[in-house]
Amino acid sequence: MTQTSQDQVLIFDTTLRDGEQSPGATMSHTEKLEIAALLDEMGVDIIEAGFPIASEGDFQAVTEIAKNAKNAVICGLARANLADIDRAWDAVRHAPRARIHTFIGTSPLHRDITALDQGRMVARVHETVTHARNLCDNIQWSPMDATRTEHDFLCRVVETAIKAGATTINIPDTVGYTYPRESADLIAMLLERVPGADKIIFATHCHNDLGMATANALAAVEAGARQVECTINGLGERAGNTALEEVVMALKVRNDILPYATRIDTTKIMGISRMVAAVSGFPVQFNKAVVGKNAFAHESGIHQDGMLKNKETFEIMRPEDVGLTATNLVMGKHSGRAALRAKLSELGYELGDNQLKDVFVRFKALADRKKEVYDDDLIALMAQSSLEDDDAFLQLRRLRVICGTEGPQEAELTMQVGGEEKFIDATGDGPVDACFNAVKMLFPHEARLELYQVHAVTEGTDAQATVSVRLKLEGVVYSGQSSDTDTVVASAKAYINALNRLVLHRHRGNLSALMSSAG
Ligand code: KIV
Ligand code: ZN
């Protein structure tokens, strides 16, 4: 093994690439930069920042992340062709430490699709990895769908990639099909059979289709893999990827049987988990391991009694270890700026002076409407998207809804559309429907509503509601989220946020033309 000592497991985060591939999880340029900075700060070894040839936006994001990188290696994905690899290199080469990750599907199903027989695929691997290695000294190669590839052929392509200069070989369970013992056996088999396998690092990349991604990754580590590929909150296509927080905390809590270290500062886990949930529009399920709202909640009498006597009776890790504060001090309209900064810092948000100034204004507005502001209210406030900023294309100005037992309900909406304020009066089957109809009349579009979801942030009738909206247009999903003590206002803002995301995506770089034609 090179580059890392025997007991060190490298953490490779692919939230910005595999995670962002999840339908609806598209993130803005600024959001990607913020997440990359947090990943770097928390000690992630390698950040897969995107797929540079996929779009101009991806290329720009990877380039900028590479320029801002501090400690992490910045990696860009490329298919097995020279144009992809050149484009990936053009983006990552700005990083102090850069990596190109190139891949090809090696299972019989994938060889059929690419119409490459075994011999031609071996030649392609040799050609592309050699090309990548001539550009960059840190090359990762992946045989996509490795867990359904014949072992003899897998050994042959892995050997070819190593000989051509790959420094990391990643073994993906692309469809989440493998089982822990099988995952371990595969790594052990490659380490035993492939010449040169002891000179490179093996990585494990698991998907969660059968709920075994974390178990499969840990089994691979036990067999000799020294890099785990994962995402925050397990974000990713279909059932997602191995969750970073699960692997890192399992290695920490069960270090007695998994004696491997990572460089992750685990106290940063909650902060980044909340950030990813907010920008991706994928809320964390309440009972999700490590980062779920209930992960450290003890409801039953027996559990509460045990916890009061000795926390270790029902707690295998301390909330503080993942960045959760033990207190839930209530804030209110008399709380000052310093108290807000301290509270947000406890919750994992470190704000600069300007950002604090802006958040304080929104906090005061919330505290005026809501007597007691809880941690969860502040988290919802922080999740309020930049899509609601003053320079957003669509902005909610005023909303008045008339509803009652006699329908139809009516919404009077004033909305800024590309710099021009517009007003409309619309009806609908319920207040939210009336409101959405009004938005659509002021900003006509063909996007279909795929999801509308509401949940209360805290208890009580003055609780804030967080609303998630997902829209689909020409196969692309756009999500929006917002919170307010008024559910209808939160709904309108979430819908408008999703539309702002759509506008940004479809008119990237040409927003000014759209602005001037909007009137
Ligand atoms: O799941 C997969 O196979 C991938 C590859 C691109 C590594 O994400
Ligand atoms: Zn994947």
Short mmCIF file of N, CA, C and O in Angstrom, two decimals, residues 232-273:
data_model
loop_
_atom_site.label_atom_id
_atom_site.label_comp_id
_atom_site.label_asym_id
_atom_site.label_seq_id
_atom_site.Cartn_x
_atom_site.Cartn_y
_atom_site.Cartn_z
N ILE A 232 -22.57 12.91 1.78
CA ILE A 232 -23.24 13.40 2.99
C ILE A 232 -24.72 13.00 2.92
O ILE A 232 -25.37 13.15 1.88
N ASN A 233 -25.25 12.50 4.01
CA ASN A 233 -26.64 12.05 4.13
C ASN A 233 -26.94 10.86 3.21
O ASN A 233 -28.10 10.52 2.98
N GLY A 234 -25.90 10.28 2.60
CA GLY A 234 -26.12 9.16 1.67
C GLY A 234 -26.81 9.61 0.39
O GLY A 234 -27.39 8.79 -0.35
N LEU A 235 -26.72 10.91 0.09
CA LEU A 235 -27.37 11.45 -1.12
C LEU A 235 -26.86 10.70 -2.36
O LEU A 235 -25.69 10.31 -2.40
N GLY A 236 -27.70 10.52 -3.33
CA GLY A 236 -27.25 9.89 -4.56
C GLY A 236 -28.40 9.29 -5.34
O GLY A 236 -29.53 9.21 -4.84
N GLU A 237 -28.09 8.87 -6.55
CA GLU A 237 -29.11 8.31 -7.43
C GLU A 237 -29.86 7.16 -6.76
O GLU A 237 -29.27 6.41 -5.98
N ARG A 238 -31.10 6.98 -7.13
CA ARG A 238 -31.97 5.92 -6.57
C ARG A 238 -31.94 5.94 -5.04
O ARG A 238 -32.28 6.93 -4.43
N ALA A 239 -31.44 4.85 -4.42
CA ALA A 239 -31.43 4.80 -2.95
C ALA A 239 -30.19 5.47 -2.38
O ALA A 239 -29.96 5.43 -1.17
N GLY A 240 -29.36 6.03 -3.21
CA GLY A 240 -28.21 6.80 -2.74
C GLY A 240 -26.93 6.00 -2.60
O GLY A 240 -26.85 4.83 -2.99
N ASN A 241 -25.91 6.67 -2.04
CA ASN A 241 -24.56 6.10 -1.87
C ASN A 241 -24.33 5.77 -0.39
O ASN A 241 -25.14 6.14 0.46
N THR A 242 -23.20 5.19 -0.10
CA THR A 242 -22.77 5.02 1.29
C THR A 242 -22.76 6.39 1.95
O THR A 242 -22.25 7.36 1.37
N ALA A 243 -23.31 6.49 3.17
CA ALA A 243 -23.35 7.79 3.86
C ALA A 243 -22.02 8.01 4.58
O ALA A 243 -21.58 7.16 5.36
N LEU A 244 -21.41 9.16 4.33
CA LEU A 244 -20.12 9.50 4.96
C LEU A 244 -20.22 9.39 6.49
O LEU A 244 -19.37 8.78 7.14
N GLU A 245 -21.29 9.99 7.04
CA GLU A 245 -21.40 10.04 8.50
C GLU A 245 -21.51 8.65 9.12
O GLU A 245 -21.04 8.42 10.23
N GLU A 246 -22.11 7.71 8.38
CA GLU A 246 -22.26 6.35 8.93
C GLU A 246 -20.91 5.64 8.97
O GLU A 246 -20.55 5.01 9.96
N VAL A 247 -20.16 5.73 7.86
CA VAL A 247 -18.86 5.06 7.80
C VAL A 247 -17.90 5.65 8.84
O VAL A 247 -17.26 4.92 9.60
N VAL A 248 -17.86 6.98 8.88
CA VAL A 248 -16.90 7.64 9.78
C VAL A 248 -17.23 7.33 11.24
O VAL A 248 -16.35 7.00 12.03
N MET A 249 -18.52 7.38 11.59
CA MET A 249 -18.88 7.11 12.99
C MET A 249 -18.75 5.63 13.33
O MET A 249 -18.39 5.27 14.45
N ALA A 250 -19.00 4.76 12.36
CA ALA A 250 -18.81 3.32 12.62
C ALA A 250 -17.33 3.05 12.90
O ALA A 250 -16.98 2.30 13.82
N LEU A 251 -16.45 3.68 12.11
CA LEU A 251 -15.01 3.47 12.33
C LEU A 251 -14.57 4.04 13.68
O LEU A 251 -13.68 3.51 14.32
N LYS A 252 -15.25 5.09 14.11
CA LYS A 252 -14.88 5.71 15.39
C LYS A 252 -15.44 4.90 16.58
O LYS A 252 -14.72 4.55 17.51
N VAL A 253 -16.74 4.61 16.48
CA VAL A 253 -17.40 3.94 17.63
C VAL A 253 -16.93 2.48 17.78
O VAL A 253 -16.74 1.99 18.87
N ARG A 254 -16.76 1.79 16.64
CA ARG A 254 -16.34 0.39 16.70
C ARG A 254 -14.87 0.22 16.32
O ARG A 254 -14.50 -0.74 15.63
N ASN A 255 -14.06 1.17 16.81
CA ASN A 255 -12.64 1.09 16.52
C ASN A 255 -12.00 -0.16 17.12
O ASN A 255 -10.92 -0.58 16.71
N ASP A 256 -12.71 -0.78 18.08
CA ASP A 256 -12.19 -2.02 18.66
C ASP A 256 -12.12 -3.14 17.63
O ASP A 256 -11.19 -3.94 17.64
N ILE A 257 -13.13 -3.18 16.71
CA ILE A 257 -13.06 -4.24 15.70
C ILE A 257 -12.74 -3.70 14.30
O ILE A 257 -12.47 -4.46 13.38
N LEU A 258 -12.80 -2.38 14.14
CA LEU A 258 -12.43 -1.75 12.86
C LEU A 258 -11.31 -0.75 13.16
O LEU A 258 -11.55 0.45 13.24
N PRO A 259 -10.08 -1.21 13.36
CA PRO A 259 -9.02 -0.33 13.85
C PRO A 259 -8.41 0.54 12.74
O PRO A 259 -7.23 0.41 12.40
N TYR A 260 -9.24 1.42 12.18
CA TYR A 260 -8.76 2.29 11.10
C TYR A 260 -9.13 3.73 11.43
O TYR A 260 -10.21 3.99 11.94
N ALA A 261 -8.23 4.63 11.08
CA ALA A 261 -8.46 6.05 11.40
C ALA A 261 -8.89 6.81 10.15
O ALA A 261 -8.55 6.43 9.03
N THR A 262 -9.66 7.89 10.35
CA THR A 262 -9.91 8.84 9.25
C THR A 262 -9.47 10.21 9.75
O THR A 262 -9.23 10.39 10.94
N ARG A 263 -9.39 11.18 8.84
CA ARG A 263 -8.98 12.53 9.24
C ARG A 263 -10.20 13.42 9.52
O ARG A 263 -10.09 14.62 9.70
N ILE A 264 -11.40 12.83 9.53
CA ILE A 264 -12.62 13.64 9.63
C ILE A 264 -12.82 14.22 11.03
O ILE A 264 -12.74 13.50 12.02
N ASP A 265 -13.11 15.53 11.08
CA ASP A 265 -13.52 16.16 12.33
C ASP A 265 -15.02 15.90 12.45
O ASP A 265 -15.84 16.56 11.80
N THR A 266 -15.37 14.93 13.29
CA THR A 266 -16.77 14.47 13.32
C THR A 266 -17.71 15.55 13.85
O THR A 266 -18.91 15.49 13.59
N THR A 267 -17.18 16.54 14.58
CA THR A 267 -18.08 17.57 15.12
C THR A 267 -18.64 18.47 14.01
O THR A 267 -19.53 19.27 14.24
N LYS A 268 -18.13 18.31 12.80
CA LYS A 268 -18.64 19.13 11.68
C LYS A 268 -19.78 18.40 10.94
O LYS A 268 -20.34 18.91 9.97
N ILE A 269 -20.08 17.17 11.37
CA ILE A 269 -21.03 16.35 10.61
C ILE A 269 -22.43 16.97 10.54
O ILE A 269 -23.02 17.08 9.46
N MET A 270 -22.98 17.41 11.68
CA MET A 270 -24.36 17.91 11.66
C MET A 270 -24.49 19.15 10.79
O MET A 270 -25.45 19.31 10.03
N GLY A 271 -23.52 20.05 10.90
CA GLY A 271 -23.57 21.30 10.13
C GLY A 271 -23.64 21.03 8.64
O GLY A 271 -24.49 21.56 7.93
N ILE A 272 -22.79 20.15 8.17
CA ILE A 272 -22.75 19.90 6.72
C ILE A 272 -23.96 19.07 6.28
O ILE A 272 -24.50 19.25 5.19
N SER A 273 -24.43 18.21 7.18
CA SER A 273 -25.62 17.42 6.86
C SER A 273 -26.81 18.35 6.62
O SER A 273 -27.57 18.20 5.65
#
